[in-house]
PDB file of C-alpha atoms in Angstrom:
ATOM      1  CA  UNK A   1      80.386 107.352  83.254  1.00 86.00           C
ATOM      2  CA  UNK A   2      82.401 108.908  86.100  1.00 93.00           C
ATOM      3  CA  UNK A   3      86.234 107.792  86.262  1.00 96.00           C
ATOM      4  CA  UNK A   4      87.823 108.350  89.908  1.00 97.00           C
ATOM      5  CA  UNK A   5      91.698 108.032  90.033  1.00 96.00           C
ATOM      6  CA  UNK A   6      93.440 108.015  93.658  1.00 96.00           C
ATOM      7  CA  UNK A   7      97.294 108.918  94.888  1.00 96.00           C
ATOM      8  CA  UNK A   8      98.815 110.081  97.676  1.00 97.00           C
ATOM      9  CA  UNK A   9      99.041 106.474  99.304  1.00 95.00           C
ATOM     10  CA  UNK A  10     102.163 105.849 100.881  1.00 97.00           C
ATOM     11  CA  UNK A  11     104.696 104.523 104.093  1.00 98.00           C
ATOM     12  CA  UNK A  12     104.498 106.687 107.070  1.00 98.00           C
ATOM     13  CA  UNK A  13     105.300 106.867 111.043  1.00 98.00           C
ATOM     14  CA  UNK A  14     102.729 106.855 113.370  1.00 98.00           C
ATOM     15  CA  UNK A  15     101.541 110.355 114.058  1.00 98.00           C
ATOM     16  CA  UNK A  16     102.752 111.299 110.936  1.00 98.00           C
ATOM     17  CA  UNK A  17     100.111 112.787 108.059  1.00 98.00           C
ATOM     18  CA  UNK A  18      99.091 112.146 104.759  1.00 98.00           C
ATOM     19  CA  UNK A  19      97.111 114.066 101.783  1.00 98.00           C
ATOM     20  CA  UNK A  20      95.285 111.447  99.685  1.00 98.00           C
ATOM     21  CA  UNK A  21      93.402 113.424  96.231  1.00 98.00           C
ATOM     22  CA  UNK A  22      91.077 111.780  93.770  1.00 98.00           C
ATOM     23  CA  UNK A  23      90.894 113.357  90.909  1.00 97.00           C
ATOM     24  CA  UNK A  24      87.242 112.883  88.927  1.00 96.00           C
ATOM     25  CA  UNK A  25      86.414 112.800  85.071  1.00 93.00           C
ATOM     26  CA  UNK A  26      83.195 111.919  82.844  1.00 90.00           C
ATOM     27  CA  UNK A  27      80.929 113.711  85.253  1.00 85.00           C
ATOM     28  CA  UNK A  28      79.280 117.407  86.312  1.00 89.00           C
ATOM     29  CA  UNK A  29      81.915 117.206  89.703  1.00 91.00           C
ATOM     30  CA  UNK A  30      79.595 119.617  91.251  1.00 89.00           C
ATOM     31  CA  UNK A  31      76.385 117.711  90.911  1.00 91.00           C
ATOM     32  CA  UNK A  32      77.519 114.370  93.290  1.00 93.00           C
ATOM     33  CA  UNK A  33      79.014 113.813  96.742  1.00 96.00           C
ATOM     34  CA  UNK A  34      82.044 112.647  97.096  1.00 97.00           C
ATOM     35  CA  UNK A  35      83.886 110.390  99.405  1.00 97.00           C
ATOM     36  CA  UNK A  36      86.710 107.737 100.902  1.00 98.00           C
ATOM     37  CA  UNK A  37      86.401 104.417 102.399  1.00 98.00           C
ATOM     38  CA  UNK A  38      89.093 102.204 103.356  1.00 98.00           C
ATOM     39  CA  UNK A  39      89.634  98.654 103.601  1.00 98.00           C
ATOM     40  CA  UNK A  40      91.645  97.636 106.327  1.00 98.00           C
ATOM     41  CA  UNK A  41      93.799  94.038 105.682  1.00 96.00           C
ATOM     42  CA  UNK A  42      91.470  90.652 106.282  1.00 97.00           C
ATOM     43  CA  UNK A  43      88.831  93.379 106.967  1.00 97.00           C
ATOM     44  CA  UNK A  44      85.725  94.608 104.991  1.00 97.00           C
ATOM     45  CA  UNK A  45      85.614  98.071 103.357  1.00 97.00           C
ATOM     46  CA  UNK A  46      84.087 100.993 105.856  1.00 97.00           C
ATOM     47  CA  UNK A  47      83.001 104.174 105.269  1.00 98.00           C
ATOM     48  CA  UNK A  48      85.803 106.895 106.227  1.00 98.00           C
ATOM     49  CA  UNK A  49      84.103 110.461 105.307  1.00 98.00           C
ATOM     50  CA  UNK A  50      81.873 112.106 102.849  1.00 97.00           C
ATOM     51  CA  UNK A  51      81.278 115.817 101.667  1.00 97.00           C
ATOM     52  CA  UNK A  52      78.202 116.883  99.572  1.00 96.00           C
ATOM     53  CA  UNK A  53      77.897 118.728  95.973  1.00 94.00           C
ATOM     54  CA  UNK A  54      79.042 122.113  97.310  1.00 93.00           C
ATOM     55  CA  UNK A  55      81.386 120.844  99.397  1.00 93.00           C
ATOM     56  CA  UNK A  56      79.891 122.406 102.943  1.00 95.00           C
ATOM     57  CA  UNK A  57      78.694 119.723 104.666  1.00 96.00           C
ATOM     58  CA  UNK A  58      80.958 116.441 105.872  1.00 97.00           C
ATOM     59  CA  UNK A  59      80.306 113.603 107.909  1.00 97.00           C
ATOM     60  CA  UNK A  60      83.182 110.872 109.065  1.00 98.00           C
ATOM     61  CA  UNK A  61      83.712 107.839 111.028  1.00 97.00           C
ATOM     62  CA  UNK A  62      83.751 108.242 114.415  1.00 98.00           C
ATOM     63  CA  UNK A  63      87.376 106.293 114.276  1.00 98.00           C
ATOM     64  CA  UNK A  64      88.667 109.518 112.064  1.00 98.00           C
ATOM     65  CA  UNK A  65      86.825 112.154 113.734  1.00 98.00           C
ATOM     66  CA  UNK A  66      89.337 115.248 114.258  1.00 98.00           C
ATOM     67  CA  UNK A  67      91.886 113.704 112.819  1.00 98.00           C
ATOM     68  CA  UNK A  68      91.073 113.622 109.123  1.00 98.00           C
ATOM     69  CA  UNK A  69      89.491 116.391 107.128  1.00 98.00           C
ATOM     70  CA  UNK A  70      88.025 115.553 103.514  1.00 98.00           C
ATOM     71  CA  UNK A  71      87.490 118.424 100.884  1.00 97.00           C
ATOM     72  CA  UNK A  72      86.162 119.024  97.669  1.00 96.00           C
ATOM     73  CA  UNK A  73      87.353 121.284  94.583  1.00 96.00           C
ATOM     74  CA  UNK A  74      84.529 121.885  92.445  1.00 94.00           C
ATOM     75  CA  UNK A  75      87.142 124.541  90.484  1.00 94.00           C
ATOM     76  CA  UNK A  76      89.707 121.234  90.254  1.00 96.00           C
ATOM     77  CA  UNK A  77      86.962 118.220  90.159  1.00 96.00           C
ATOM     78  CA  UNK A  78      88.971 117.101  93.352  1.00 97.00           C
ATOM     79  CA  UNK A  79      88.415 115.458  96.488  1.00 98.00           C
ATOM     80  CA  UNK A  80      90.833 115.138  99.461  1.00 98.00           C
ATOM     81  CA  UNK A  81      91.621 113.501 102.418  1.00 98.00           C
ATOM     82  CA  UNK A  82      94.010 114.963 104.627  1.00 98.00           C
ATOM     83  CA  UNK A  83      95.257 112.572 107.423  1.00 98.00           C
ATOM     84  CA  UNK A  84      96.784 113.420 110.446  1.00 98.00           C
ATOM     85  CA  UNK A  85      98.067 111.829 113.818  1.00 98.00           C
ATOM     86  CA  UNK A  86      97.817 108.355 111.781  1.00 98.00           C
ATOM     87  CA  UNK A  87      97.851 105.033 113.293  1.00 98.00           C
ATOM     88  CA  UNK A  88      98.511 102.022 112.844  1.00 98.00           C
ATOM     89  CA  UNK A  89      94.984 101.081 112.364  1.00 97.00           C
ATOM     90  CA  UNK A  90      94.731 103.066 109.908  1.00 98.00           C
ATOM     91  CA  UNK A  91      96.574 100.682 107.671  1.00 98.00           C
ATOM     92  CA  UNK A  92      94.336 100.204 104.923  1.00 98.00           C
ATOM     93  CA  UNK A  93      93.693 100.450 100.943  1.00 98.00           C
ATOM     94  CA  UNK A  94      91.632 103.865 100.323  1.00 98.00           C
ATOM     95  CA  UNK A  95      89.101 103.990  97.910  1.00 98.00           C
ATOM     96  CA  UNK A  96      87.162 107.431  96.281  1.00 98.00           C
ATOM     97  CA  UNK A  97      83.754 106.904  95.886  1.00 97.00           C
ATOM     98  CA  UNK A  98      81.303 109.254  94.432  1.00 96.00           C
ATOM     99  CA  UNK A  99      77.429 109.433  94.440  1.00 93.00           C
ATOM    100  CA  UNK A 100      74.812 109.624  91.800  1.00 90.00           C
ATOM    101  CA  UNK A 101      73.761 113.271  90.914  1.00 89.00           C
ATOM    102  CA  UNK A 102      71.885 115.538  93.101  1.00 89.00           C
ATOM    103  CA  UNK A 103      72.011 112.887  96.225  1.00 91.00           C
ATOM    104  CA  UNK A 104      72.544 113.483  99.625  1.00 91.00           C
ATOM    105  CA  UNK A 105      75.655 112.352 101.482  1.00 93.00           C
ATOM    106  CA  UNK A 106      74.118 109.419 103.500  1.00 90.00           C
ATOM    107  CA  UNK A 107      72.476 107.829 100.209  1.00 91.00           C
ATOM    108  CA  UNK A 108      76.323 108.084  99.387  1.00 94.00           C
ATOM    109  CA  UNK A 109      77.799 106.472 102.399  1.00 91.00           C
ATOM    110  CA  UNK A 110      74.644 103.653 101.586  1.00 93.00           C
ATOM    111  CA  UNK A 111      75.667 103.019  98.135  1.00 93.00           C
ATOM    112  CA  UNK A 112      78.391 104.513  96.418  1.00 95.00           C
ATOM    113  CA  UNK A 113      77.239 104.533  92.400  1.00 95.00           C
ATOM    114  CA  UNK A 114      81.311 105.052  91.452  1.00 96.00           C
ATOM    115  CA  UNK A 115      84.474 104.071  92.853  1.00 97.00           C
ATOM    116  CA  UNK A 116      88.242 104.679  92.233  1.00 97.00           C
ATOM    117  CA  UNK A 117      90.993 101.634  92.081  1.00 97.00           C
ATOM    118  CA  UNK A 118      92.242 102.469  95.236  1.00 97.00           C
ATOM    119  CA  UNK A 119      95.823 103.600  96.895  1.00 97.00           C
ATOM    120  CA  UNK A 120      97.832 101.698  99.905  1.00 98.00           C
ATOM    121  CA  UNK A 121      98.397 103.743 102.942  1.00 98.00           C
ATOM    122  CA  UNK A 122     101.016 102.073 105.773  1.00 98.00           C
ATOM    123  CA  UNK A 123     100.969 103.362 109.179  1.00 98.00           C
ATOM    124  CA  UNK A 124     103.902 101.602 111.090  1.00 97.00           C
ATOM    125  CA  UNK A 125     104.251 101.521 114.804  1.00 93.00           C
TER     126      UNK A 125
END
């Protein structure tokens, strides 16, 4: 059973950036993809960005698209999000996900198998 645990949530200016990590337990890190969703206030969860096993391939939302970078730490069982040039929109509670072992990133952005409790990030105007 794989255990996710999220921080780095937080209050910050628009335009300002934030590092969300997810640190992962019960599991071979290096065998599932990895990634973060969000869930926006009234709004349903959506997919933010995914990495694979080895950590060098990603794919994100076309909303976060060169502005936020995710990352994984095999060495660290890690993931990361780093935000920049936030907005407002971007108000949401983040979630980690992870996949099953060996799959692909899109059968992770389908159906994530694990998920974290979750961490607030504020973007004010």
């Amino acid at each position: 059973q794989v255990q996710l645990g999220e921080s780095g949530g937080g209050l910050v200016q628009a335009g300002g950036s934030l590092r969300l990590s997810c640190a992962a337990s019960g599991g071979t890190f290096s065998r599932f993809p990895m990634g973060w969703f969000r869930q926006p206030p009234g709004k349903e969860r959506e997919f933010v960005a995914a990495v694979s096993r080895n950590g060098e391939d990603t794919f994100y939302a076309d909303s976060v698209k060169g502005r936020f970078t995710i990352s994984k730490d095999n060495a660290k069982n890690t993931v990361y999000l780093q935000m920049n040039d936030l907005k407002p929109e971007d108000t949401a509670v983040y979630y980690c996900a992870a996949g099953s072992t060996f799959e692909t990133i899109l059968m992770l952005v389908r159906a994530p198998r694990y998920w974290g409790q979750g961490t607030q990030v504020t973007v004010s105007s």
